[in-house]
Coordinates of C-alpha atoms and ligand atoms in Angstrom, one line a residue:
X46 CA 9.5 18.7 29.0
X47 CA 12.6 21.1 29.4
X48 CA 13.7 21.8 32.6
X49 CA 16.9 23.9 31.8
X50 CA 18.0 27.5 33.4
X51 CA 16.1 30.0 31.1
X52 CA 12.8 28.0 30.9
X53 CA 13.3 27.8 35.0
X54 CA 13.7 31.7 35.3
X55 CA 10.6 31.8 33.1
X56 CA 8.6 29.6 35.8
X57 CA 9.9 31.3 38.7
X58 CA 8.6 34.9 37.6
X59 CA 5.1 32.6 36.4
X60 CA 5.1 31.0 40.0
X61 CA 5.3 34.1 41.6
X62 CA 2.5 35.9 40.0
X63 CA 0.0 32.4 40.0
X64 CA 0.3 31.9 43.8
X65 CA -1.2 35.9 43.8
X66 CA -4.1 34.8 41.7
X67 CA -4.6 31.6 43.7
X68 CA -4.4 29.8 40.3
X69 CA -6.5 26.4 40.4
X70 CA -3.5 23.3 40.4
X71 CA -5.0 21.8 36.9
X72 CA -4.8 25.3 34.5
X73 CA -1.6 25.8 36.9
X74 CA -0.3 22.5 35.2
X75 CA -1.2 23.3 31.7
X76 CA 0.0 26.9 31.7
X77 CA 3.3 25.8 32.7
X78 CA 3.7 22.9 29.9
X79 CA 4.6 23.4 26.1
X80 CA 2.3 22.4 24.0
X81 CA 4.0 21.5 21.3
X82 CA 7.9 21.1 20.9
X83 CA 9.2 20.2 17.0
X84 CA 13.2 19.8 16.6
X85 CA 14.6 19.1 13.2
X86 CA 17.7 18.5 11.7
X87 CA 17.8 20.8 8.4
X88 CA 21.1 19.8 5.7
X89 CA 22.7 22.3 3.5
X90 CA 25.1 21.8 1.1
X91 CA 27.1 25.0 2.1
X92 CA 29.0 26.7 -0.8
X93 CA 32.5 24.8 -0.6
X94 CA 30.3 21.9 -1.5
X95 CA 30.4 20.1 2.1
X96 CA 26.9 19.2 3.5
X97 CA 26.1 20.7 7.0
X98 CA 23.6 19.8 9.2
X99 CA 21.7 22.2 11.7
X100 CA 19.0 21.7 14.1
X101 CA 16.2 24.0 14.0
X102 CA 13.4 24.3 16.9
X103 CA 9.6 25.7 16.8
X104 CA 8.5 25.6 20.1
X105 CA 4.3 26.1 20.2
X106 CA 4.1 27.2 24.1
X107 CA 0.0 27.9 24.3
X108 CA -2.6 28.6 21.7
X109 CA -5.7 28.9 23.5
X110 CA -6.1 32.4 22.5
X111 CA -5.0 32.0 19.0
X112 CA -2.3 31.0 16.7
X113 CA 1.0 30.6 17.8
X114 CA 3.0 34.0 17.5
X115 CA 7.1 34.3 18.1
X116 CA 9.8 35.2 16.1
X117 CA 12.8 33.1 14.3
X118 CA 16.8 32.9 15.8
X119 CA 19.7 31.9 14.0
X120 CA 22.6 32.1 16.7
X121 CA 25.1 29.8 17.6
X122 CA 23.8 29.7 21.2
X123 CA 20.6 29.0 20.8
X124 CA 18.7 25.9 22.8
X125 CA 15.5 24.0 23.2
X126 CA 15.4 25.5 26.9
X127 CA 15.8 29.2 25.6
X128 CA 13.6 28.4 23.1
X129 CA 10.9 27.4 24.9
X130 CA 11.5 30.4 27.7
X131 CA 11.1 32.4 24.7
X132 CA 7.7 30.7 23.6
X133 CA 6.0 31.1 27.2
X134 CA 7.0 34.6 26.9
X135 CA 5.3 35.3 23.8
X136 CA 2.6 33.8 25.2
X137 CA 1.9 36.1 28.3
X138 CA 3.7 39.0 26.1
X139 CA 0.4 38.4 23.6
X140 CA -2.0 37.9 26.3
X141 CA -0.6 41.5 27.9
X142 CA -0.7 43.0 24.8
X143 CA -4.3 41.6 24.5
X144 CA -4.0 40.6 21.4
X145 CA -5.8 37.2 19.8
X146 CA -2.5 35.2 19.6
X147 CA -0.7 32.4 21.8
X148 CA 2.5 32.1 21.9
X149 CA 5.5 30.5 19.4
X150 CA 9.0 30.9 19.0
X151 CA 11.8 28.9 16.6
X152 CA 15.7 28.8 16.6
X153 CA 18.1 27.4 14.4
X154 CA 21.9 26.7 16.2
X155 CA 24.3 28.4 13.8
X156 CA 26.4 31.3 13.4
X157 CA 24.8 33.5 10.2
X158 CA 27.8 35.7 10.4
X159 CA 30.0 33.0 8.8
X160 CA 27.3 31.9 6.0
X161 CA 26.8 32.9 2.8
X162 CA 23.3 34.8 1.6
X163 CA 22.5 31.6 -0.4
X164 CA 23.8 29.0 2.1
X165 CA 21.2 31.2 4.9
X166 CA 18.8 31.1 1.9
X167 CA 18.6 27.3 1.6
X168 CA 18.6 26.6 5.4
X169 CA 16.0 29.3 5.9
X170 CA 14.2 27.2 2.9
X171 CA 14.8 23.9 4.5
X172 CA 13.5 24.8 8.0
X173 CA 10.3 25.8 6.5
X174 CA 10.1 22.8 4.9
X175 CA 11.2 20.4 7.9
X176 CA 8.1 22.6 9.6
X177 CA 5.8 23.0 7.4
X178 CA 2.9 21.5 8.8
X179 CA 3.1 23.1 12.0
X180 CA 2.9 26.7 10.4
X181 CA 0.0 28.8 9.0
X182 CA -1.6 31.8 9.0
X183 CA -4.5 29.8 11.3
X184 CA -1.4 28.0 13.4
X185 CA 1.2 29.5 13.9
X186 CA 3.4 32.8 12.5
X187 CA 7.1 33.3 13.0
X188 CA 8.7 36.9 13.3
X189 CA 11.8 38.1 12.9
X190 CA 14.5 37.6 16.2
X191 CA 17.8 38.2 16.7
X192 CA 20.0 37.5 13.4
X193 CA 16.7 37.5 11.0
X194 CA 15.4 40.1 9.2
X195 CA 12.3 41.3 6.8
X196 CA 14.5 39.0 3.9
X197 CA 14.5 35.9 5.9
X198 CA 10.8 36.1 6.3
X199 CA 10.4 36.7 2.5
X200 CA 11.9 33.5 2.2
X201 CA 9.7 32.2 4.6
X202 CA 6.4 33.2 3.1
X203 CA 7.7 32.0 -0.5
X204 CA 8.8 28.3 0.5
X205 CA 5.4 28.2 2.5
X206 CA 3.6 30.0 -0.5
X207 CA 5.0 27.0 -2.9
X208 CA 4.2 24.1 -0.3
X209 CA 0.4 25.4 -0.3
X210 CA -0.2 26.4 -4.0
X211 CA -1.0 29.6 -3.6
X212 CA 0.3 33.4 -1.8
X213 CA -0.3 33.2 1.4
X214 CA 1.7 36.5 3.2
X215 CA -0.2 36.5 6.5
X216 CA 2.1 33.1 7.3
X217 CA 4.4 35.3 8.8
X218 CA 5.0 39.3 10.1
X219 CA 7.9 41.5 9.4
X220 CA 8.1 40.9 6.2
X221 CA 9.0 43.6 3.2
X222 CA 6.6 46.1 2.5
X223 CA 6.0 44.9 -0.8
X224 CA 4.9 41.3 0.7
X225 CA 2.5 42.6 2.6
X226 CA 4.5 43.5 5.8
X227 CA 3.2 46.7 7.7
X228 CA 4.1 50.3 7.5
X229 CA 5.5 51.2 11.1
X230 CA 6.5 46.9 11.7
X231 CA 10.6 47.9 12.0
X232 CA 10.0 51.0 14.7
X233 CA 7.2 48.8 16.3
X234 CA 9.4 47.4 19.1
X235 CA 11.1 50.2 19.5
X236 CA 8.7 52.9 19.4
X237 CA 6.6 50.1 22.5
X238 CA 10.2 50.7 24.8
X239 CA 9.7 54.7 24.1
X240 CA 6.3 54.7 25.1
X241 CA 7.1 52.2 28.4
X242 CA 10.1 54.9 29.2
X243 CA 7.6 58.1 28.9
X244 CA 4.5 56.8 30.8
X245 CA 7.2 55.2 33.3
X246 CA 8.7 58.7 33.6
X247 CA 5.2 60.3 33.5
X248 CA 4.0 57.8 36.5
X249 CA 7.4 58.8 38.5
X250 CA 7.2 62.2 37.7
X251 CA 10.2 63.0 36.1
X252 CA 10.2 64.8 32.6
X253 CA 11.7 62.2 30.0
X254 CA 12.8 65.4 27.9
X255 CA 15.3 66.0 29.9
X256 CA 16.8 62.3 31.2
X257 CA 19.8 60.5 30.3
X258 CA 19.8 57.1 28.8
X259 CA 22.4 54.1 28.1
X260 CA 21.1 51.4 25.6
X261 CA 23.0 48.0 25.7
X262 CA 22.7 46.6 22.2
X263 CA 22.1 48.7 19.0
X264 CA 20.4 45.9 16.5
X265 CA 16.7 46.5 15.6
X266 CA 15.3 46.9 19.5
X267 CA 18.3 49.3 21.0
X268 CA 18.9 51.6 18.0
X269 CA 15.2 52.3 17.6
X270 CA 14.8 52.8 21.0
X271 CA 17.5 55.1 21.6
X272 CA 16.3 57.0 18.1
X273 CA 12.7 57.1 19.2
X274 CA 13.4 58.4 23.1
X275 CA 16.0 60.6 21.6
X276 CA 13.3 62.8 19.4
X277 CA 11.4 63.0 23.2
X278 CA 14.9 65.5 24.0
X279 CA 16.0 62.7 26.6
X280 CA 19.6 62.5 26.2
X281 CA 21.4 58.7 24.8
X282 CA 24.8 58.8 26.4
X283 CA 26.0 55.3 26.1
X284 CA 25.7 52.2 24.1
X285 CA 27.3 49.2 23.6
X286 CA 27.1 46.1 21.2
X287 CA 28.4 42.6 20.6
X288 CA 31.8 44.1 20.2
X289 CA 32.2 47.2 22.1
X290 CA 30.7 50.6 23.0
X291 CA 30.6 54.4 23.7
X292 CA 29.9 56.8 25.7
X293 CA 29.5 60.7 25.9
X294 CA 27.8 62.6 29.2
X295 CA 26.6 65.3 26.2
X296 CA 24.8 62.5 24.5
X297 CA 25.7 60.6 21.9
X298 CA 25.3 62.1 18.0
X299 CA 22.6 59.3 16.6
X300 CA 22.8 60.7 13.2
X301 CA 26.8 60.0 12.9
X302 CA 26.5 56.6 15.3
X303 CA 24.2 55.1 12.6
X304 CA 27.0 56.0 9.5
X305 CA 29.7 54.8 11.4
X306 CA 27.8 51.2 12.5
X307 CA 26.4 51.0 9.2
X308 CA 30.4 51.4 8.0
X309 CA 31.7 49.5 10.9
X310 CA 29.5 46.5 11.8
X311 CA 29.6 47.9 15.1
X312 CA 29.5 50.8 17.4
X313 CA 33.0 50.3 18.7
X314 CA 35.5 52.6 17.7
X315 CA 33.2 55.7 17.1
X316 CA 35.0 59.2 17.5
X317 CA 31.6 61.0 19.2
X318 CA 32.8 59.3 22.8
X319 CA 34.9 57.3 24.4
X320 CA 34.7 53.4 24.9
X321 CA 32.4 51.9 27.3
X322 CA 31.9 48.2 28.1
X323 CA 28.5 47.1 29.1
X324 CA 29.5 46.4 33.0
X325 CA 30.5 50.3 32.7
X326 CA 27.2 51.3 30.9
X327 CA 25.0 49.4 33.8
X328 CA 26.9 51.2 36.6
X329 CA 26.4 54.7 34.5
X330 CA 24.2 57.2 36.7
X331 CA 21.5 57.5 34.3
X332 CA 17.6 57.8 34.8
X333 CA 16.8 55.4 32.3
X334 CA 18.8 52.1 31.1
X335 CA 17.5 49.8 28.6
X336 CA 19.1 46.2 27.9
X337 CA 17.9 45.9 24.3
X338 CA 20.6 43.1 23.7
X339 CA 20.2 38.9 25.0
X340 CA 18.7 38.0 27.6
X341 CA 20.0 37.3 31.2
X342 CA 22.2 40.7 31.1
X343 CA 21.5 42.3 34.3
X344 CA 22.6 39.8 37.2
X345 CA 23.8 39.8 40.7
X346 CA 27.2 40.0 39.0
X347 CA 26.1 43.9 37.9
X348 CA 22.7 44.6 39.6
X349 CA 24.4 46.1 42.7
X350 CA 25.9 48.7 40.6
X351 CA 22.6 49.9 38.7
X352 CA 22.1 53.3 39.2
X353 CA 19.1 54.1 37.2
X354 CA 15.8 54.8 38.0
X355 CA 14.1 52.8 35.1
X356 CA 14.9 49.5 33.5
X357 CA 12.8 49.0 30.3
X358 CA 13.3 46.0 29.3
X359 CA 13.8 45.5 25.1
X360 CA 15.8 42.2 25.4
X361 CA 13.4 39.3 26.2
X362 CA 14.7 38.4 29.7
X363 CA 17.7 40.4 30.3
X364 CA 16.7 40.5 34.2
X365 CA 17.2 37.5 36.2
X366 CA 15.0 37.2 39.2
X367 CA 17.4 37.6 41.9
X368 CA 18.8 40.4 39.8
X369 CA 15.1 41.8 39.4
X370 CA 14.0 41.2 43.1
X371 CA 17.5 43.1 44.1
X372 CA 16.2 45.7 41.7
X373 CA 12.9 45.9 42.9
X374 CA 14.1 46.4 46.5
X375 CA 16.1 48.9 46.3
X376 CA 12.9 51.1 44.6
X377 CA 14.3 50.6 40.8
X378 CA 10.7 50.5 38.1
X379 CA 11.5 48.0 36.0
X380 CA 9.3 47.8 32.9
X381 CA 9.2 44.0 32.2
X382 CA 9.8 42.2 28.7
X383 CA 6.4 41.0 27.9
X384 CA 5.5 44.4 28.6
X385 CA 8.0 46.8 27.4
X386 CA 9.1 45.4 24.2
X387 CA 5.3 44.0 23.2
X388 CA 5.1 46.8 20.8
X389 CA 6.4 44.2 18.0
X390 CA 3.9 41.5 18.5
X391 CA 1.4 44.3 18.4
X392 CA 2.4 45.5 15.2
X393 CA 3.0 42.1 13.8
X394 CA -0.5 41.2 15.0
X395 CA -1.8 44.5 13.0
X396 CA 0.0 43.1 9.8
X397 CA -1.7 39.3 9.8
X398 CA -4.9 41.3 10.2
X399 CA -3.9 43.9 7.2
X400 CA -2.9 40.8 5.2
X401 CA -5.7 38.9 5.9
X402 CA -8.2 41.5 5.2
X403 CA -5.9 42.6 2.2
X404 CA -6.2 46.0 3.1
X405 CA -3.2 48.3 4.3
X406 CA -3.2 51.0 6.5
X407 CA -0.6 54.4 6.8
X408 CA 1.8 55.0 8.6
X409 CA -0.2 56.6 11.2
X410 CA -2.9 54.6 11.4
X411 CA -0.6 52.0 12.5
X412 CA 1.2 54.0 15.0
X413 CA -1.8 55.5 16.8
X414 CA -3.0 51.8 16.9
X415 CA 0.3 51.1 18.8
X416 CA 0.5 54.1 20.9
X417 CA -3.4 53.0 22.1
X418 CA -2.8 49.3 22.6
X419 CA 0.7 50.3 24.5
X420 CA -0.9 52.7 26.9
X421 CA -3.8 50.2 27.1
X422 CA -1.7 47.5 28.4
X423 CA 0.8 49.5 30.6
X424 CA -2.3 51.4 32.6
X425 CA -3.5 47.5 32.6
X426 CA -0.2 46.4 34.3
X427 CA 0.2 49.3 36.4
X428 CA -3.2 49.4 38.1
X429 CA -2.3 45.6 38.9
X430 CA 0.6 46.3 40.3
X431 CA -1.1 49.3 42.5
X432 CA -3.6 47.1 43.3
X433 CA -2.1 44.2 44.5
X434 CA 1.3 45.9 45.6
X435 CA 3.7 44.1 43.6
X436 CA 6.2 44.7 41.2
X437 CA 5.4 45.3 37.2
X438 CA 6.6 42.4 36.1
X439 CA 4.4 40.3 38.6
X440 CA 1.7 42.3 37.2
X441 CA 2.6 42.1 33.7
X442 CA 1.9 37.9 34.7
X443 CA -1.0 38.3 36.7
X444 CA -2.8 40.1 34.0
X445 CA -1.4 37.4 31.5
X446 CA -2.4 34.6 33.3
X447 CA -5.7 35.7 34.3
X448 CA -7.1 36.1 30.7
X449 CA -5.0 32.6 29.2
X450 CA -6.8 31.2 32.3
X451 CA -9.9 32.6 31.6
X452 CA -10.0 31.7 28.1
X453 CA -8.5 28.1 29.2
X454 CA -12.2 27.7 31.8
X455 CA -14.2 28.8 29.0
X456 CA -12.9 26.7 26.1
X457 CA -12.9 23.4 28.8
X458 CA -11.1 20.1 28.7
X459 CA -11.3 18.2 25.5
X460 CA -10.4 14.8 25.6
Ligands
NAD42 P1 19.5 42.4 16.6 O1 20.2 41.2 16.1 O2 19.0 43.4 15.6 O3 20.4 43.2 17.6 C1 21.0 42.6 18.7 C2 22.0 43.6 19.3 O4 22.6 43.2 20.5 C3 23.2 43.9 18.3 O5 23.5 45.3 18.3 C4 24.3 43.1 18.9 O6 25.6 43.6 18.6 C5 24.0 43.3 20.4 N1 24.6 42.3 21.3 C6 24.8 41.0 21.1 N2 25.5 40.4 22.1 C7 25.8 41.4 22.9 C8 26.6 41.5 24.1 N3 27.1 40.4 24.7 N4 26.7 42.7 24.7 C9 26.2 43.8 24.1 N5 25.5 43.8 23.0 C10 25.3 42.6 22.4 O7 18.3 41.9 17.5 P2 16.9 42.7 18.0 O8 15.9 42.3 17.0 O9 17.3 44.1 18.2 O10 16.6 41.9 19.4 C11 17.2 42.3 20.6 C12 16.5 41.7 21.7 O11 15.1 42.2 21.7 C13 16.4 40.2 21.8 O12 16.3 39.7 23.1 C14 15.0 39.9 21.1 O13 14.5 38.7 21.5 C15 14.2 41.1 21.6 N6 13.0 41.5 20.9 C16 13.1 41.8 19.6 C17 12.0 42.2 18.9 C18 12.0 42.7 17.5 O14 10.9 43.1 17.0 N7 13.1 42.7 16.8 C19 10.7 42.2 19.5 C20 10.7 41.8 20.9 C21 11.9 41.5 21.5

């Protein structure tokens, strides 16, 4: 059982919300326990002909409301502890979202900015492999995370395809379109932090068309986010990535940011603004500030400086709970992870159910699907947190627990 830093923050913030709920000590126990914890060691020969090993993780936290659902990192810093954070939070992330899925997540330790496509190719391949049995479209389906992308999964769903005989796309989500991934899947995260910053502003009563917003991070989560609240006329004056970042009190040109990144690798260096690093962008006075990058951003270290109104949260734990308690109490609305950046799962969940049915919906079928199950599950959160005066992100948990716990009474003890 891990017992490291990230997986602690994630039992802190599940503590918290179970002593509310007066959760029983035996589905206590089990909801704070992986279920299932694989680590393998995957070799590749790497393309100056040296053989590498790496060690991959799938970490299955609970699937007593379905199969296991999280997404795949390849990062240099990656650990069984922040692998298995991430898992539990998939798991009240799904059970927020209400959606029929438990909760997953996978990691491999290595730096894919220093790899080849085929050397990533094989050890994609490999992982599967090493895997293989743990995965399915009844079992478990990985996502992408950060550092993996629709081309990864495509990988994925063939070395899975081959080990089974036969096509089997609903193995995992975010896949390309023509692989059975869903219209809408790349905005999906994004487009659930837009709609978590507008019914935020709409519960505080401030009009989102005319707030000012600083994203930290500008991969998948951050640039869609900024894009997304952008079109609502709220103005994105700063953002920052791995490398550097910018800012300009007019608001930042999107249109020109994306050339330049998509020239430069990063947004450092852009000629709309001057440079900003991310201590900088926390302290901006903004209404809205959304960490979209790793997690465990937002600390004492930087909380004190916070100016904005709303925190919506992209990263998976960028907050960490003194950082979020300080928040709290000083009157801040933070939108919580497993609520504000479930719009991905959701989406993902509506492609295994397109694949499975093998039947594809538009565009904006899929979105008004999202926009429904978003504003389902932050009305859910928010009346908990009215009701039982507590933060969001207490609430987010209270209303996760409650239907895992449920579901746990119901389905009983086997043994
Ligand atoms: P990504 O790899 O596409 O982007 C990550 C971004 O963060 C990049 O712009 C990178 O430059 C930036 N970054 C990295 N280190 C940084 C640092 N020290 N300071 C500032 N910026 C930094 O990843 P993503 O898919 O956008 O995921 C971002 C976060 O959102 C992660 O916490 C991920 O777990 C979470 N998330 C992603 C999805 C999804 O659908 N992609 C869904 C839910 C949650």
């Amino acid at each position: 059982m891990t017992n490291g830093p990230i997986f602690g923050a994630m039992l802190q913030e599940f503590d918290g919300a179970a002593r509310i709920l007066n959760l029983e000590p035996g589905i206590w126990k089990i909801l704070t326990h992986p279920k299932r914890q694989i680590t393998v060691s995957c070799p590749v020969q790497m393309d100056n002909g040296e053989i590498e090993v790496f060690t991959g993780y799938r970490v299955q936290y609970n699937i007593t409301l379905g199969p296991a659902k999280g997404g795949i990192r390849y990062h240099p810093g990656v650990t069984l502890d922040e692998v298995t954070a991430l898992a539990a939070w998939m798991t009240w992330k799904c059970a927020v979202a209400h959606i029929p899925f438990g909760g997953g997540k996978g990691g491999i330790i290595c730096d894919p900015t220093r790899m080849s496509r085929r050397e990533l190719e094989a050890l994609t391949r490999r992982y599967v492999a090493e895997i293989i049995d743990a995965i399915g479209p009844e079992k478990d389906v990985p996502a992408p995370d950060v550092n993996t992308n629709d081309q990864v999964m495509a990988w994925i769903m063939d070395t899975y395809s081959m080990h089974v005989g036969h096509t089997s796309t609903a193995v995992v989500t975010g896949k390309p379109l023509e692989l059975g991934g869903s219209l809408g899947r790349r905005e999906a995260t994004g487009r659930g932090v837009m709609i978590s910053a507008r019914e935020s502003a709409k519960h505080l009563g401030f009009d989102i068309s005319n707030a000012t917003v600083a994203v930290q991070g500008f991969g998948n989560v951050g640039s869609i986010s900024a894009q997304l609240i952008g079109e609502l006329g709220a103005r994105i004056v700063a953002i920052t990535d791995w490398k550097g970042g910018v800012y300009n009190e007019k608001g930042l040109d999107l249109a020109m940011l994306n050339d330049h990144v998509r020239q430069q690798k990063t947004v450092a260096g852009f000629s709309g603004g001057t440079s900003v690093t991310n201590d900088e962008l926390f302290a901006l006075d903004v209404d809205i500030l959304v960490p979209a990058a790793l997690e465990n951003q937002i600390t004492m270290a930087n909380a004190p400086s916070i100016k904005a109104k709303v925190v919506v949260e992209g990263a998976n734990g960028p907050t960490s709970p003194d950082a979020h308690r300080h928040l709290h109490d000083r009157g801040v609305f933070v939108v919580p992870d497993i609520l504000a950046n479930s719009g991905g799962v959701t989406t993902s969940y509506f492609e295994w159910v397109q694949d499975r049915q093998g039947y594809f919906w538009t565009e904006k079928e899929v979105n008004d699907k999202l926009e429904a199950k978003m504003c389902e599950a932050f009305n859910a959160v928010l009346q908990t947190a009215l009701k039982y005066r507590v933060d969001l992100r207490t609430a987010a948990y209270i209303v996760a627990i409650s239907r895992v716990a449920t579901v746990t009474r119901m389905r009983g003890m086997y043994a």
